[in-house]
Short mmCIF file of C-alpha atoms and ligand atoms in Angstrom, two decimals:
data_model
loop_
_atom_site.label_atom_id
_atom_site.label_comp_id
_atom_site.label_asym_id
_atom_site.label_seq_id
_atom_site.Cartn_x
_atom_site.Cartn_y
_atom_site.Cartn_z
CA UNK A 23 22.76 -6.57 -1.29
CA UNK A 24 19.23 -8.32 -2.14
CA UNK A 25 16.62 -7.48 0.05
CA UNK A 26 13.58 -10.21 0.28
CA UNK A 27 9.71 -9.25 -0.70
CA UNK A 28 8.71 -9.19 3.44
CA UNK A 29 11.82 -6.68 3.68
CA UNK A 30 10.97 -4.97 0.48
CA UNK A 31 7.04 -5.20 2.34
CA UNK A 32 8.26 -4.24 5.41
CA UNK A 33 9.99 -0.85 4.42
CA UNK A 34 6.45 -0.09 2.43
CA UNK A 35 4.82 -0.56 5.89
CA UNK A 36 6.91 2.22 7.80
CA UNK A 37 7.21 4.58 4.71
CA UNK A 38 2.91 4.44 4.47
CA UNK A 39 3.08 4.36 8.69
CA UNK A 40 4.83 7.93 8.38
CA UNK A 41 2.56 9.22 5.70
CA UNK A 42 1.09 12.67 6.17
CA UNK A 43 0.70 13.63 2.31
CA UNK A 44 -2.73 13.85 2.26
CA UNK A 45 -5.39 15.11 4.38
CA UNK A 46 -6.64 11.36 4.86
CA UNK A 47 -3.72 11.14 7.65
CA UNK A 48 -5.76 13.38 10.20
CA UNK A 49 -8.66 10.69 10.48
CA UNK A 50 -7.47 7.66 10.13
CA UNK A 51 -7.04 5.16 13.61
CA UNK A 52 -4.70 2.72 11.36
CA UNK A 53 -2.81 2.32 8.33
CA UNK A 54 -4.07 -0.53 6.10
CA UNK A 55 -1.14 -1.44 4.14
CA UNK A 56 -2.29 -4.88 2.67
CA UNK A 57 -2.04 -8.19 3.58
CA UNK A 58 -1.41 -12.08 2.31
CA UNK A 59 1.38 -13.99 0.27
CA UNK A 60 3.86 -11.94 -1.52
CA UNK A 61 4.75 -14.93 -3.67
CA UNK A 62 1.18 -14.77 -5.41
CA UNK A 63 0.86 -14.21 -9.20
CA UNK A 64 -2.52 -12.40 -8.21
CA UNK A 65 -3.22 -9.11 -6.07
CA UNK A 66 -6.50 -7.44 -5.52
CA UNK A 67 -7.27 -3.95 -5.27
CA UNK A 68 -10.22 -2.12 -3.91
CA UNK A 69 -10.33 1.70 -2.87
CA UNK A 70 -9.88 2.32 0.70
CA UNK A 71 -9.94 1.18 3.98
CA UNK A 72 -13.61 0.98 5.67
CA UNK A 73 -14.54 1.51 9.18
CA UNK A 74 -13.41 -2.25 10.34
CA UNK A 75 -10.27 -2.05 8.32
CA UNK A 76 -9.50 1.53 10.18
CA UNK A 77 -9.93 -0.17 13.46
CA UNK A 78 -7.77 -3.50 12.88
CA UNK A 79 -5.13 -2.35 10.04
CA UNK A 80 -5.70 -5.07 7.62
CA UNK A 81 -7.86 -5.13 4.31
CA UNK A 82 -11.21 -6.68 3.59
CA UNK A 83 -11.96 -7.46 7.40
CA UNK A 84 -15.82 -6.69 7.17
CA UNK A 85 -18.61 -7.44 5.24
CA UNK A 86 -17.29 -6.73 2.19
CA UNK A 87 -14.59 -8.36 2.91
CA UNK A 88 -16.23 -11.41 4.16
CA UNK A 89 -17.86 -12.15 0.91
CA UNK A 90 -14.85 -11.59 -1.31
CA UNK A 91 -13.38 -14.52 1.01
CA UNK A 92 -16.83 -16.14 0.09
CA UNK A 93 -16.44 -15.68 -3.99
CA UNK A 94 -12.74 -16.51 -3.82
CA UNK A 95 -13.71 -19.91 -2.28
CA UNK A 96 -16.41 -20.47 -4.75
CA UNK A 97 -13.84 -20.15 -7.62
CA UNK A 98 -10.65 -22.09 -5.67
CA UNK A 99 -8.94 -19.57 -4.68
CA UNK A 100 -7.78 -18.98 -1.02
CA UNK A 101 -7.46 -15.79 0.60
CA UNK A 102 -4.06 -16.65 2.09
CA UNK A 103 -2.38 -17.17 -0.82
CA UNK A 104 -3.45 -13.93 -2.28
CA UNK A 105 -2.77 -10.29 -1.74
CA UNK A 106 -4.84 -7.68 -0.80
CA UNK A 107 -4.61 -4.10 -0.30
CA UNK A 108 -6.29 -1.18 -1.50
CA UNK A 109 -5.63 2.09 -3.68
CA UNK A 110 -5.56 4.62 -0.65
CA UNK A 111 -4.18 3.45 2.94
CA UNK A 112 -5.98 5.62 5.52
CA UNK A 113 -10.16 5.18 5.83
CA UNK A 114 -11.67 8.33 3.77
CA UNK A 115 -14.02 9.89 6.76
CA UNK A 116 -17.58 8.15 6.28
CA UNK A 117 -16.25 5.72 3.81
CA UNK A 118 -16.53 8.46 1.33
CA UNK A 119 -14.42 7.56 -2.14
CA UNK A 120 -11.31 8.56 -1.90
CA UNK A 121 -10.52 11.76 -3.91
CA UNK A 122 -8.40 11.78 -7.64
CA UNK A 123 -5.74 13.76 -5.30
CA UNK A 124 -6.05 11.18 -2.48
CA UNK A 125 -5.08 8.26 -4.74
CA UNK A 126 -2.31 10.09 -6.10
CA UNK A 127 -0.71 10.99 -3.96
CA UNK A 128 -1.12 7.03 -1.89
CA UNK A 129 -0.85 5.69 -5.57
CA UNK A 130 3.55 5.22 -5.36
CA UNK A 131 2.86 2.67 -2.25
CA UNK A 132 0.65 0.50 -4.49
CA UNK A 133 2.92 0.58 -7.08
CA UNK A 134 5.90 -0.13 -4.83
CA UNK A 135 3.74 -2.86 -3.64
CA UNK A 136 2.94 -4.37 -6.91
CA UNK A 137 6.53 -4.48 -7.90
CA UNK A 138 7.96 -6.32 -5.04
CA UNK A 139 5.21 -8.86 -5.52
CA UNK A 140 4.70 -8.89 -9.19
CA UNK A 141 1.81 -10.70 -10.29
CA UNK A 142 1.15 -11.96 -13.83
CA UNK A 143 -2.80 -10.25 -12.52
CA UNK A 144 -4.01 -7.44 -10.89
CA UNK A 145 -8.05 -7.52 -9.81
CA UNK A 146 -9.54 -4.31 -9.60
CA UNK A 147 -11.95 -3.99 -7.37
CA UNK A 148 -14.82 -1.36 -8.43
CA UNK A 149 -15.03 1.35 -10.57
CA UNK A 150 -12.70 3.74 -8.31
CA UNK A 151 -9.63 1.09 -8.17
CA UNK A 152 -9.43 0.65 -12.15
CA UNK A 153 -9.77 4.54 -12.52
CA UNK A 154 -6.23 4.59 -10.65
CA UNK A 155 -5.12 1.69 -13.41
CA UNK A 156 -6.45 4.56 -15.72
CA UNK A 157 -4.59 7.30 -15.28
CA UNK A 158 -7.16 8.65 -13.52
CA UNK A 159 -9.72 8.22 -16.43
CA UNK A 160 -13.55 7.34 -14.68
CA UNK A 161 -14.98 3.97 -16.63
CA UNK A 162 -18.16 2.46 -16.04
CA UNK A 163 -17.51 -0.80 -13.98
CA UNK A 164 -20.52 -1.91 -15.74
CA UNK A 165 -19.32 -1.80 -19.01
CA UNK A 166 -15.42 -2.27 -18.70
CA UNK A 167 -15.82 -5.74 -16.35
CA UNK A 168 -14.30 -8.97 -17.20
CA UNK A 169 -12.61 -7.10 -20.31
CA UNK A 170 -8.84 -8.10 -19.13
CA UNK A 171 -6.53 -5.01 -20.21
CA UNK A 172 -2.43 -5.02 -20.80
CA UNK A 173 -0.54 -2.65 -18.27
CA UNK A 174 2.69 -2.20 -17.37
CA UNK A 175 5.49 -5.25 -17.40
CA UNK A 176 3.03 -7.56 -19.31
CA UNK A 177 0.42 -7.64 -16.35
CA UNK A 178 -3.26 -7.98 -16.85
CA UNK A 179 -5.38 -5.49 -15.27
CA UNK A 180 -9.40 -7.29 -15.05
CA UNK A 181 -11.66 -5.21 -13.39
CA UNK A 182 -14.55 -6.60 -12.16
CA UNK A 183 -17.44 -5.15 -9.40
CA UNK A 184 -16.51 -4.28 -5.42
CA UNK A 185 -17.99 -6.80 -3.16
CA UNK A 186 -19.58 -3.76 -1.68
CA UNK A 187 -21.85 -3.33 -4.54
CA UNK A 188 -22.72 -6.91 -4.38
CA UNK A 189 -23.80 -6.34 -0.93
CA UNK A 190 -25.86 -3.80 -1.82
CA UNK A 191 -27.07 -5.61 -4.76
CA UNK A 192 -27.96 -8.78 -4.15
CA UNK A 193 -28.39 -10.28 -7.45
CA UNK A 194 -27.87 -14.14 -8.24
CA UNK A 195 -26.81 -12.74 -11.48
CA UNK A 196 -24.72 -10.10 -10.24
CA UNK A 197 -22.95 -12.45 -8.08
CA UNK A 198 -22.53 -14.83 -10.88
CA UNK A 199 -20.14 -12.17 -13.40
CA UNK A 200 -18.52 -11.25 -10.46
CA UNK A 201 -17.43 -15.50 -10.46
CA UNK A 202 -16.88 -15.39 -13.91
CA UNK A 203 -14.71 -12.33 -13.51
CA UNK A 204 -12.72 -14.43 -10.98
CA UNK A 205 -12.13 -16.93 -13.05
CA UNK A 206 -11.04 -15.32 -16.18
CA UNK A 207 -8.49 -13.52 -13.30
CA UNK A 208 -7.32 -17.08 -12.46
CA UNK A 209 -6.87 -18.25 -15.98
CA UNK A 210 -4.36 -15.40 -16.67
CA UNK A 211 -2.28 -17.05 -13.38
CA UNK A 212 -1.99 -20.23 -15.18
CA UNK A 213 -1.10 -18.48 -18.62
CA UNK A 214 1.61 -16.79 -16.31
S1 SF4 B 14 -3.96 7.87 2.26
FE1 SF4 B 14 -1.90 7.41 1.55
S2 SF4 B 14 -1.05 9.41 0.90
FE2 SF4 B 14 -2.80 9.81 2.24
S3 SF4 B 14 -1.89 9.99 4.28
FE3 SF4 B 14 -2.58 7.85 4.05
S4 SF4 B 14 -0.76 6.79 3.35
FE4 SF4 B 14 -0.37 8.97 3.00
#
């Protein structure tokens, strides 16, 4: 029997809604699974849920997330027909980055999530989502964005900077390789 990507989703949802296998369980108010069309050839990725996304349950719901709706406007893209979700789903206490442990042992649900939708591109967002993409390894954002790399089942990984940083850094330049970065994600859709 085939199942359909929202029941494929769906079964992600409870699995990550029963999750106690790391300590980030005992804090959290919500699970933030992810959110946005599961028939998209592109999925973004930041690090964990922050204190708005803790409250509500859904991904890139404050500031940060209100400017990566901003930047994906600026380059044509619309949040709705995207994915979003992040590499741990419970908020680290204080918005602290989540742990190496943490994101392994959260790491199967992205996976699980990226295979039901399977995008021709992955975004990663900040230095702490493309270390998952790594193995683990830690990569300067600052040297490593834009540079698309090949991972599994012919996907493109392109990191690029976390809107967070951007908030904190508010450069016209800064904001204008993060739209670059964007774009050179959008031109691997169409290559899809
Ligand atoms: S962060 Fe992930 S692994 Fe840790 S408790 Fe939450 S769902 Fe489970």
């Amino acid at each position: 029997m085939l199942f359909t990507r929202e029941e494929l989703m769906e079964t992600v949802k409870e699995r990550v809604e029963r999750c106690t296998a790391c300590p980030l369980h005992l804090t959290r108010t919500n699970v933030v699974v992810g959110e946005g069309n599961l028939d998209t050839k592109i999925v973004f990725v930041g690090e964990g849920p922050g204190e708005e996304e803790d409250k509500t349950g859904r991904p890139f719901v404050g500031r940060a997330g209100m400017l990566l709706t901003e930047l994906l406007n600026e380059v044509g893209i619309k949040r709705e027909d995207v994915y979003i979700c992040n590499v741990v789903k419970c908020r680290p206490p204080n918005n602290r980055t989540p742990t190496t442990e943490e994101m392994f042992a959260c790491g199967h649900f992205l996976l699980a999530q990226i295979e039901i939708i399977n995008p021709s591109v992955v975004v990663a967002l900040g230095a702490t989502a493309l270390s998952f993409f790594m193995d683990g390894k830690k990569v300067s954002i600052t040297k490593v964005r834009g540079n698309p790399m090949d991972w599994l089942g012919g996907k493109k990984i392109v990191p690029t900077f976390h809107p967070s940083y951007l908030l904190r850094n508010r450069s016209k330049e800064l904001r204008k390789i993060v739209l670059e970065d964007l774009e050179k994600a959008k031109s691997f859709i169409k290559e899809g």
